[in-house]
Amino acid sequence: LPRKSFFPGLAIVYQPVITQQLGVFGRNANAGEVQQFLLAIPQQFGEVALSLNSENLISQCPGFDFTSKTNLELSLNKPYEEIQKGFQKGVRSAIRKGVDQLELKLTDDVAAHIDFYKQVMQVRLQLKPSAYIQIQSVLQLMLDKNLGFIVKATSKTGEVVAMNFFAQYQNRIVNLFGTSNEAGKKLEAMHNIIHFAIQMHAGQDVILDFEGSDIPPVKAFFQSFGAEDKPYFACVRQRKSGLLTLIRRLQGKL
């Protein structure tokens, strides 16, 4: 996305510097089409950072550097009993704990979800109020258009301990935006929220996309549900620019 310079006098020269895209979508996009897409990005951008998707089968393109990234997916197109066989021991234990100590249900209260996320994560993330307003607007729009759902986990004492927003489009459900508080972690609430989503859609032609991570503990958590790695490529194009180098150095000192 274009961004302004911290130095107003350089705004025209510096903007736009960075653009981010999401790759070529469609089940039949071949390497040639993906390359055409990449090469069509205007040269005026000093730096281009893209995360493609697992169906963009391309690993090289003139001027771009590619890095393979992890993304974990679980096909739900089979009976629940068969999906359950892929759960690791820790997941099975967490589910048993959840049955005894958690109440799980769908909710359409986006504002409550944002408030809960802010309470848990704000100290770590330090997001501006405007960021939460924007996130809430997007999630509400998705919910209004039936493009997602929220699962809430409550303890037996009535305390909300975890919430998660799952995006849903066509045959894909994406583990998008959620967190647990300390009580939720002890009760392994996120295990149970994901299990709840799996139970809802088991036997349907649906893929649960965990939005994979190269962080080992997070990757291991997703894999514990039987998810498989469907890697994608992140690619970067950089133009050598003395002015861009200077600006980056100045930014680093602020």
PDB file of C-alpha atoms in Angstrom:
ATOM      1  CA  LEU A   1       0.000   0.000   0.000  1.00  0.00           C
ATOM      2  CA  PRO A   2       1.314   3.487  -0.756  1.00  0.00           C
ATOM      3  CA  ARG A   3       2.582   5.308   2.285  1.00  0.00           C
ATOM      4  CA  LYS A   4       3.549   8.903   2.854  1.00  0.00           C
ATOM      5  CA  SER A   5       6.991  10.081   3.732  1.00  0.00           C
ATOM      6  CA  PHE A   6       7.599  11.372   7.251  1.00  0.00           C
ATOM      7  CA  PHE A   7       9.364  14.208   5.450  1.00  0.00           C
ATOM      8  CA  PRO A   8       6.660  16.252   3.606  1.00  0.00           C
ATOM      9  CA  GLY A   9       9.136  17.680   1.136  1.00  0.00           C
ATOM     10  CA  LEU A  10       9.922  14.169  -0.098  1.00  0.00           C
ATOM     11  CA  ALA A  11       6.338  12.947  -0.315  1.00  0.00           C
ATOM     12  CA  ILE A  12       6.056  13.269  -4.086  1.00  0.00           C
ATOM     13  CA  VAL A  13       9.363  11.517  -4.666  1.00  0.00           C
ATOM     14  CA  TYR A  14       8.856   8.801  -2.075  1.00  0.00           C
ATOM     15  CA  GLN A  15       5.206   7.928  -2.660  1.00  0.00           C
ATOM     16  CA  PRO A  16       4.318   5.280  -3.614  1.00  0.00           C
ATOM     17  CA  VAL A  17       7.189   3.112  -2.360  1.00  0.00           C
ATOM     18  CA  ILE A  18       5.615  -0.204  -1.331  1.00  0.00           C
ATOM     19  CA  THR A  19       2.677  -2.161  -2.695  1.00  0.00           C
ATOM     20  CA  GLN A  20       1.219  -5.431  -1.432  1.00  0.00           C
ATOM     21  CA  GLN A  21      -1.033  -7.774  -3.426  1.00  0.00           C
ATOM     22  CA  LEU A  22      -2.606 -11.159  -2.778  1.00  0.00           C
ATOM     23  CA  GLY A  23      -1.629 -13.118  -5.858  1.00  0.00           C
ATOM     24  CA  VAL A  24      -3.628 -14.478  -8.760  1.00  0.00           C
ATOM     25  CA  PHE A  25      -6.835 -16.163  -7.651  1.00  0.00           C
ATOM     26  CA  GLY A  26      -8.520 -18.939  -9.585  1.00  0.00           C
ATOM     27  CA  ARG A  27      -8.074 -22.675  -9.775  1.00  0.00           C
ATOM     28  CA  ASN A  28      -6.584 -22.677 -13.251  1.00  0.00           C
ATOM     29  CA  ALA A  29      -4.014 -19.887 -13.030  1.00  0.00           C
ATOM     30  CA  ASN A  30      -0.806 -21.179 -14.632  1.00  0.00           C
ATOM     31  CA  ALA A  31       2.770 -20.012 -14.110  1.00  0.00           C
ATOM     32  CA  GLY A  32       2.671 -17.902 -17.260  1.00  0.00           C
ATOM     33  CA  GLU A  33      -0.353 -15.958 -16.088  1.00  0.00           C
ATOM     34  CA  VAL A  34       1.169 -15.395 -12.664  1.00  0.00           C
ATOM     35  CA  GLN A  35       4.350 -14.092 -14.286  1.00  0.00           C
ATOM     36  CA  GLN A  36       2.334 -11.715 -16.458  1.00  0.00           C
ATOM     37  CA  PHE A  37       0.621 -10.464 -13.328  1.00  0.00           C
ATOM     38  CA  LEU A  38       3.951  -9.803 -11.591  1.00  0.00           C
ATOM     39  CA  LEU A  39       5.569  -8.114 -14.569  1.00  0.00           C
ATOM     40  CA  ALA A  40       2.535  -5.868 -15.043  1.00  0.00           C
ATOM     41  CA  ILE A  41       3.102  -4.154 -11.682  1.00  0.00           C
ATOM     42  CA  PRO A  42       4.274  -0.610 -12.530  1.00  0.00           C
ATOM     43  CA  GLN A  43       7.956   0.099 -12.166  1.00  0.00           C
ATOM     44  CA  GLN A  44       7.172   3.308 -10.267  1.00  0.00           C
ATOM     45  CA  PHE A  45       6.900   1.247  -7.091  1.00  0.00           C
ATOM     46  CA  GLY A  46      10.229   1.171  -5.334  1.00  0.00           C
ATOM     47  CA  GLU A  47       9.434  -2.046  -3.519  1.00  0.00           C
ATOM     48  CA  VAL A  48       6.771  -4.690  -4.124  1.00  0.00           C
ATOM     49  CA  ALA A  49       5.980  -7.368  -1.514  1.00  0.00           C
ATOM     50  CA  LEU A  50       3.482 -10.060  -2.441  1.00  0.00           C
ATOM     51  CA  SER A  51       2.131 -13.164  -0.786  1.00  0.00           C
ATOM     52  CA  LEU A  52       0.852 -15.454  -3.503  1.00  0.00           C
ATOM     53  CA  ASN A  53      -1.295 -18.499  -2.768  1.00  0.00           C
ATOM     54  CA  SER A  54      -0.661 -22.222  -2.942  1.00  0.00           C
ATOM     55  CA  GLU A  55      -2.151 -22.487  -6.439  1.00  0.00           C
ATOM     56  CA  ASN A  56       0.219 -19.877  -7.882  1.00  0.00           C
ATOM     57  CA  LEU A  57       2.760 -22.396  -9.147  1.00  0.00           C
ATOM     58  CA  ILE A  58       5.679 -20.113  -9.823  1.00  0.00           C
ATOM     59  CA  SER A  59       9.060 -19.872  -8.108  1.00  0.00           C
ATOM     60  CA  GLN A  60      10.952 -17.490 -10.345  1.00  0.00           C
ATOM     61  CA  CYS A  61      10.310 -14.325 -12.301  1.00  0.00           C
ATOM     62  CA  PRO A  62      12.801 -11.725 -13.570  1.00  0.00           C
ATOM     63  CA  GLY A  63      13.495  -9.143 -10.888  1.00  0.00           C
ATOM     64  CA  PHE A  64      11.702 -10.992  -8.062  1.00  0.00           C
ATOM     65  CA  ASP A  65      13.047 -12.995  -5.106  1.00  0.00           C
ATOM     66  CA  PHE A  66      10.872 -15.868  -3.852  1.00  0.00           C
ATOM     67  CA  THR A  67      10.646 -17.429  -0.388  1.00  0.00           C
ATOM     68  CA  SER A  68       8.549 -20.497   0.427  1.00  0.00           C
ATOM     69  CA  LYS A  69       6.123 -19.971   3.353  1.00  0.00           C
ATOM     70  CA  THR A  70       4.025 -22.342   5.440  1.00  0.00           C
ATOM     71  CA  ASN A  71       0.251 -22.571   5.158  1.00  0.00           C
ATOM     72  CA  LEU A  72      -1.652 -25.354   6.871  1.00  0.00           C
ATOM     73  CA  GLU A  73      -4.954 -26.701   5.571  1.00  0.00           C
ATOM     74  CA  LEU A  74      -7.395 -29.385   6.676  1.00  0.00           C
ATOM     75  CA  SER A  75      -9.895 -30.904   4.269  1.00  0.00           C
ATOM     76  CA  LEU A  76     -13.294 -31.387   5.911  1.00  0.00           C
ATOM     77  CA  ASN A  77     -14.733 -33.328   2.981  1.00  0.00           C
ATOM     78  CA  LYS A  78     -15.091 -36.543   4.973  1.00  0.00           C
ATOM     79  CA  PRO A  79     -17.038 -37.837   7.986  1.00  0.00           C
ATOM     80  CA  TYR A  80     -16.190 -36.293  11.358  1.00  0.00           C
ATOM     81  CA  GLU A  81     -15.020 -39.664  12.699  1.00  0.00           C
ATOM     82  CA  GLU A  82     -12.390 -39.834   9.974  1.00  0.00           C
ATOM     83  CA  ILE A  83     -11.228 -36.254  10.572  1.00  0.00           C
ATOM     84  CA  GLN A  84     -10.991 -36.987  14.287  1.00  0.00           C
ATOM     85  CA  LYS A  85      -8.534 -39.811  13.633  1.00  0.00           C
ATOM     86  CA  GLY A  86      -6.030 -37.172  12.517  1.00  0.00           C
ATOM     87  CA  PHE A  87      -6.156 -35.325  15.859  1.00  0.00           C
ATOM     88  CA  GLN A  88      -3.090 -35.668  18.027  1.00  0.00           C
ATOM     89  CA  LYS A  89      -3.335 -36.783  21.652  1.00  0.00           C
ATOM     90  CA  GLY A  90      -3.129 -33.225  22.974  1.00  0.00           C
ATOM     91  CA  VAL A  91      -6.115 -32.126  20.890  1.00  0.00           C
ATOM     92  CA  ARG A  92      -8.214 -35.044  22.119  1.00  0.00           C
ATOM     93  CA  SER A  93      -7.331 -34.171  25.713  1.00  0.00           C
ATOM     94  CA  ALA A  94      -8.190 -30.496  25.158  1.00  0.00           C
ATOM     95  CA  ILE A  95     -11.572 -31.405  23.682  1.00  0.00           C
ATOM     96  CA  ARG A  96     -12.420 -33.573  26.687  1.00  0.00           C
ATOM     97  CA  LYS A  97     -11.517 -30.674  28.984  1.00  0.00           C
ATOM     98  CA  GLY A  98     -13.687 -28.340  26.928  1.00  0.00           C
ATOM     99  CA  VAL A  99     -16.722 -30.599  27.164  1.00  0.00           C
ATOM    100  CA  ASP A 100     -16.570 -30.377  30.963  1.00  0.00           C
ATOM    101  CA  GLN A 101     -15.557 -26.739  31.415  1.00  0.00           C
ATOM    102  CA  LEU A 102     -16.559 -24.661  28.389  1.00  0.00           C
ATOM    103  CA  GLU A 103     -19.675 -23.490  26.616  1.00  0.00           C
ATOM    104  CA  LEU A 104     -19.207 -22.863  22.881  1.00  0.00           C
ATOM    105  CA  LYS A 105     -21.652 -21.036  20.669  1.00  0.00           C
ATOM    106  CA  LEU A 106     -21.974 -18.782  17.626  1.00  0.00           C
ATOM    107  CA  THR A 107     -22.396 -15.050  18.145  1.00  0.00           C
ATOM    108  CA  ASP A 108     -22.947 -12.094  15.827  1.00  0.00           C
ATOM    109  CA  ASP A 109     -21.668  -9.472  18.286  1.00  0.00           C
ATOM    110  CA  VAL A 110     -18.674  -8.069  16.409  1.00  0.00           C
ATOM    111  CA  ALA A 111     -18.241  -5.173  18.839  1.00  0.00           C
ATOM    112  CA  ALA A 112     -17.916  -7.598  21.766  1.00  0.00           C
ATOM    113  CA  HIS A 113     -15.350  -9.582  19.787  1.00  0.00           C
ATOM    114  CA  ILE A 114     -13.262  -6.469  19.118  1.00  0.00           C
ATOM    115  CA  ASP A 115     -13.504  -5.375  22.764  1.00  0.00           C
ATOM    116  CA  PHE A 116     -12.354  -8.799  23.965  1.00  0.00           C
ATOM    117  CA  TYR A 117      -9.457  -8.852  21.490  1.00  0.00           C
ATOM    118  CA  LYS A 118      -8.419  -5.365  22.591  1.00  0.00           C
ATOM    119  CA  GLN A 119      -8.471  -6.340  26.274  1.00  0.00           C
ATOM    120  CA  VAL A 120      -6.207  -9.333  25.644  1.00  0.00           C
ATOM    121  CA  MET A 121      -3.875  -8.066  22.933  1.00  0.00           C
ATOM    122  CA  GLN A 122      -3.581  -4.290  23.194  1.00  0.00           C
ATOM    123  CA  VAL A 123      -0.684  -4.282  25.671  1.00  0.00           C
ATOM    124  CA  ARG A 124       1.323  -6.388  23.236  1.00  0.00           C
ATOM    125  CA  LEU A 125       0.210  -4.860  19.914  1.00  0.00           C
ATOM    126  CA  GLN A 126      -0.263  -1.181  20.835  1.00  0.00           C
ATOM    127  CA  LEU A 127      -2.720  -0.609  17.974  1.00  0.00           C
ATOM    128  CA  LYS A 128      -4.280   2.801  17.443  1.00  0.00           C
ATOM    129  CA  PRO A 129      -8.036   3.161  18.091  1.00  0.00           C
ATOM    130  CA  SER A 130      -8.561   3.762  14.360  1.00  0.00           C
ATOM    131  CA  ALA A 131      -7.167   0.288  13.610  1.00  0.00           C
ATOM    132  CA  TYR A 132      -9.825  -1.377  15.763  1.00  0.00           C
ATOM    133  CA  ILE A 133     -12.532   0.723  14.106  1.00  0.00           C
ATOM    134  CA  GLN A 134     -11.364  -0.422  10.675  1.00  0.00           C
ATOM    135  CA  ILE A 135     -11.130  -4.075  11.730  1.00  0.00           C
ATOM    136  CA  GLN A 136     -14.614  -3.954  13.228  1.00  0.00           C
ATOM    137  CA  SER A 137     -16.027  -2.413  10.042  1.00  0.00           C
ATOM    138  CA  VAL A 138     -14.521  -5.147   7.878  1.00  0.00           C
ATOM    139  CA  LEU A 139     -15.634  -8.001  10.135  1.00  0.00           C
ATOM    140  CA  GLN A 140     -19.152  -6.562  10.446  1.00  0.00           C
ATOM    141  CA  LEU A 141     -19.460  -6.262   6.672  1.00  0.00           C
ATOM    142  CA  MET A 142     -18.296  -9.848   6.226  1.00  0.00           C
ATOM    143  CA  LEU A 143     -20.790 -11.055   8.818  1.00  0.00           C
ATOM    144  CA  ASP A 144     -23.610  -9.076   7.193  1.00  0.00           C
ATOM    145  CA  LYS A 145     -22.831 -10.720   3.862  1.00  0.00           C
ATOM    146  CA  ASN A 146     -22.602 -14.220   5.379  1.00  0.00           C
ATOM    147  CA  LEU A 147     -18.870 -14.349   4.679  1.00  0.00           C
ATOM    148  CA  GLY A 148     -17.844 -15.408   8.160  1.00  0.00           C
ATOM    149  CA  PHE A 149     -18.894 -16.455  11.636  1.00  0.00           C
ATOM    150  CA  ILE A 150     -17.765 -15.867  15.229  1.00  0.00           C
ATOM    151  CA  VAL A 151     -17.336 -18.602  17.833  1.00  0.00           C
ATOM    152  CA  LYS A 152     -17.296 -17.629  21.517  1.00  0.00           C
ATOM    153  CA  ALA A 153     -16.019 -19.781  24.386  1.00  0.00           C
ATOM    154  CA  THR A 154     -17.358 -19.125  27.884  1.00  0.00           C
ATOM    155  CA  SER A 155     -16.260 -20.756  31.143  1.00  0.00           C
ATOM    156  CA  LYS A 156     -18.745 -22.403  33.481  1.00  0.00           C
ATOM    157  CA  THR A 157     -18.612 -19.240  35.605  1.00  0.00           C
ATOM    158  CA  GLY A 158     -19.854 -17.167  32.656  1.00  0.00           C
ATOM    159  CA  GLU A 159     -16.530 -15.527  31.778  1.00  0.00           C
ATOM    160  CA  VAL A 160     -15.727 -15.084  28.084  1.00  0.00           C
ATOM    161  CA  VAL A 161     -12.310 -16.731  27.691  1.00  0.00           C
ATOM    162  CA  ALA A 162     -11.793 -16.866  23.915  1.00  0.00           C
ATOM    163  CA  MET A 163     -13.322 -15.642  20.657  1.00  0.00           C
ATOM    164  CA  ASN A 164     -12.444 -16.262  17.027  1.00  0.00           C
ATOM    165  CA  PHE A 165     -13.674 -14.917  13.682  1.00  0.00           C
ATOM    166  CA  PHE A 166     -13.597 -17.372  10.774  1.00  0.00           C
ATOM    167  CA  ALA A 167     -13.867 -15.958   7.259  1.00  0.00           C
ATOM    168  CA  GLN A 168     -15.876 -18.115   4.871  1.00  0.00           C
ATOM    169  CA  TYR A 169     -16.015 -17.924   1.077  1.00  0.00           C
ATOM    170  CA  GLN A 170     -16.982 -20.619  -1.400  1.00  0.00           C
ATOM    171  CA  ASN A 171     -15.276 -23.797  -0.187  1.00  0.00           C
ATOM    172  CA  ARG A 172     -12.750 -22.224   2.175  1.00  0.00           C
ATOM    173  CA  ILE A 173     -12.940 -21.289   5.864  1.00  0.00           C
ATOM    174  CA  VAL A 174     -10.065 -19.146   7.142  1.00  0.00           C
ATOM    175  CA  ASN A 175      -8.967 -19.010  10.781  1.00  0.00           C
ATOM    176  CA  LEU A 176      -8.749 -15.236  10.693  1.00  0.00           C
ATOM    177  CA  PHE A 177      -8.975 -13.196  13.891  1.00  0.00           C
ATOM    178  CA  GLY A 178      -9.135 -14.507  17.429  1.00  0.00           C
ATOM    179  CA  THR A 179      -7.437 -14.839  20.790  1.00  0.00           C
ATOM    180  CA  SER A 180      -7.707 -16.344  24.296  1.00  0.00           C
ATOM    181  CA  ASN A 181      -7.145 -14.724  27.662  1.00  0.00           C
ATOM    182  CA  GLU A 182      -5.154 -16.454  30.409  1.00  0.00           C
ATOM    183  CA  ALA A 183      -8.185 -18.396  31.636  1.00  0.00           C
ATOM    184  CA  GLY A 184      -8.888 -19.478  28.073  1.00  0.00           C
ATOM    185  CA  LYS A 185      -5.356 -20.742  27.628  1.00  0.00           C
ATOM    186  CA  LYS A 186      -5.626 -22.835  30.780  1.00  0.00           C
ATOM    187  CA  LEU A 187      -8.921 -24.276  29.541  1.00  0.00           C
ATOM    188  CA  GLU A 188      -7.467 -24.747  26.020  1.00  0.00           C
ATOM    189  CA  ALA A 189     -10.377 -22.775  24.622  1.00  0.00           C
ATOM    190  CA  MET A 190      -8.879 -22.163  21.171  1.00  0.00           C
ATOM    191  CA  HIS A 191      -8.480 -25.904  20.624  1.00  0.00           C
ATOM    192  CA  ASN A 192     -12.179 -26.207  21.342  1.00  0.00           C
ATOM    193  CA  ILE A 193     -13.214 -23.272  19.158  1.00  0.00           C
ATOM    194  CA  ILE A 194     -11.398 -24.769  16.179  1.00  0.00           C
ATOM    195  CA  HIS A 195     -12.900 -28.164  16.975  1.00  0.00           C
ATOM    196  CA  PHE A 196     -16.345 -26.505  17.069  1.00  0.00           C
ATOM    197  CA  ALA A 197     -15.773 -25.100  13.554  1.00  0.00           C
ATOM    198  CA  ILE A 198     -14.600 -28.509  12.326  1.00  0.00           C
ATOM    199  CA  GLN A 199     -17.701 -30.230  13.719  1.00  0.00           C
ATOM    200  CA  MET A 200     -19.942 -27.607  12.080  1.00  0.00           C
ATOM    201  CA  HIS A 201     -18.553 -28.311   8.611  1.00  0.00           C
ATOM    202  CA  ALA A 202     -17.446 -31.938   8.729  1.00  0.00           C
ATOM    203  CA  GLY A 203     -18.626 -33.889   5.702  1.00  0.00           C
ATOM    204  CA  GLN A 204     -18.842 -30.758   3.534  1.00  0.00           C
ATOM    205  CA  ASP A 205     -16.669 -29.848   0.552  1.00  0.00           C
ATOM    206  CA  VAL A 206     -14.770 -27.310   2.642  1.00  0.00           C
ATOM    207  CA  ILE A 207     -11.118 -26.588   3.438  1.00  0.00           C
ATOM    208  CA  LEU A 208     -10.190 -25.177   6.838  1.00  0.00           C
ATOM    209  CA  ASP A 209      -7.318 -22.775   6.180  1.00  0.00           C
ATOM    210  CA  PHE A 210      -5.334 -22.186   9.371  1.00  0.00           C
ATOM    211  CA  GLU A 211      -3.427 -19.232   7.891  1.00  0.00           C
ATOM    212  CA  GLY A 212      -0.206 -21.064   8.579  1.00  0.00           C
ATOM    213  CA  SER A 213       2.824 -19.807  10.389  1.00  0.00           C
ATOM    214  CA  ASP A 214       6.554 -20.436  10.230  1.00  0.00           C
ATOM    215  CA  ILE A 215       6.687 -19.917  14.017  1.00  0.00           C
ATOM    216  CA  PRO A 216       7.319 -23.483  15.292  1.00  0.00           C
ATOM    217  CA  PRO A 217       4.829 -23.529  18.232  1.00  0.00           C
ATOM    218  CA  VAL A 218       2.027 -22.059  16.103  1.00  0.00           C
ATOM    219  CA  LYS A 219       2.767 -24.420  13.233  1.00  0.00           C
ATOM    220  CA  ALA A 220       2.758 -27.389  15.638  1.00  0.00           C
ATOM    221  CA  PHE A 221      -0.593 -26.271  17.072  1.00  0.00           C
ATOM    222  CA  PHE A 222      -2.225 -26.251  13.646  1.00  0.00           C
ATOM    223  CA  GLN A 223      -0.613 -29.535  12.647  1.00  0.00           C
ATOM    224  CA  SER A 224      -2.025 -31.174  15.786  1.00  0.00           C
ATOM    225  CA  PHE A 225      -5.449 -31.131  14.100  1.00  0.00           C
ATOM    226  CA  GLY A 226      -4.112 -33.151  11.185  1.00  0.00           C
ATOM    227  CA  ALA A 227      -3.568 -30.141   8.932  1.00  0.00           C
ATOM    228  CA  GLU A 228      -1.211 -30.480   5.960  1.00  0.00           C
ATOM    229  CA  ASP A 229       1.277 -27.900   4.747  1.00  0.00           C
ATOM    230  CA  LYS A 230       0.245 -26.287   1.461  1.00  0.00           C
ATOM    231  CA  PRO A 231       3.158 -23.892   0.972  1.00  0.00           C
ATOM    232  CA  TYR A 232       2.921 -20.641  -0.935  1.00  0.00           C
ATOM    233  CA  PHE A 233       5.516 -18.183  -2.178  1.00  0.00           C
ATOM    234  CA  ALA A 234       6.185 -14.721  -0.830  1.00  0.00           C
ATOM    235  CA  CYS A 235       8.007 -12.612  -3.376  1.00  0.00           C
ATOM    236  CA  VAL A 236       9.736  -9.259  -3.288  1.00  0.00           C
ATOM    237  CA  ARG A 237      10.916  -6.868  -5.971  1.00  0.00           C
ATOM    238  CA  GLN A 238      13.241  -4.074  -4.960  1.00  0.00           C
ATOM    239  CA  ARG A 239      14.714  -1.279  -7.011  1.00  0.00           C
ATOM    240  CA  LYS A 240      18.066   0.068  -5.878  1.00  0.00           C
ATOM    241  CA  SER A 241      17.544   3.703  -5.026  1.00  0.00           C
ATOM    242  CA  GLY A 242      19.903   6.037  -3.229  1.00  0.00           C
ATOM    243  CA  LEU A 243      16.971   8.160  -2.082  1.00  0.00           C
ATOM    244  CA  LEU A 244      15.059   5.114  -0.790  1.00  0.00           C
ATOM    245  CA  THR A 245      18.150   3.944   1.104  1.00  0.00           C
ATOM    246  CA  LEU A 246      18.542   7.374   2.688  1.00  0.00           C
ATOM    247  CA  ILE A 247      14.882   7.506   3.717  1.00  0.00           C
ATOM    248  CA  ARG A 248      15.092   4.066   5.306  1.00  0.00           C
ATOM    249  CA  ARG A 249      18.160   5.096   7.276  1.00  0.00           C
ATOM    250  CA  LEU A 250      16.430   8.234   8.492  1.00  0.00           C
ATOM    251  CA  GLN A 251      13.329   6.238   9.467  1.00  0.00           C
ATOM    252  CA  GLY A 252      15.468   3.859  11.487  1.00  0.00           C
ATOM    253  CA  LYS A 253      16.761   6.764  13.565  1.00  0.00           C
ATOM    254  CA  LEU A 254      13.305   8.132  14.436  1.00  0.00           C
TER     255      LEU A 254
END
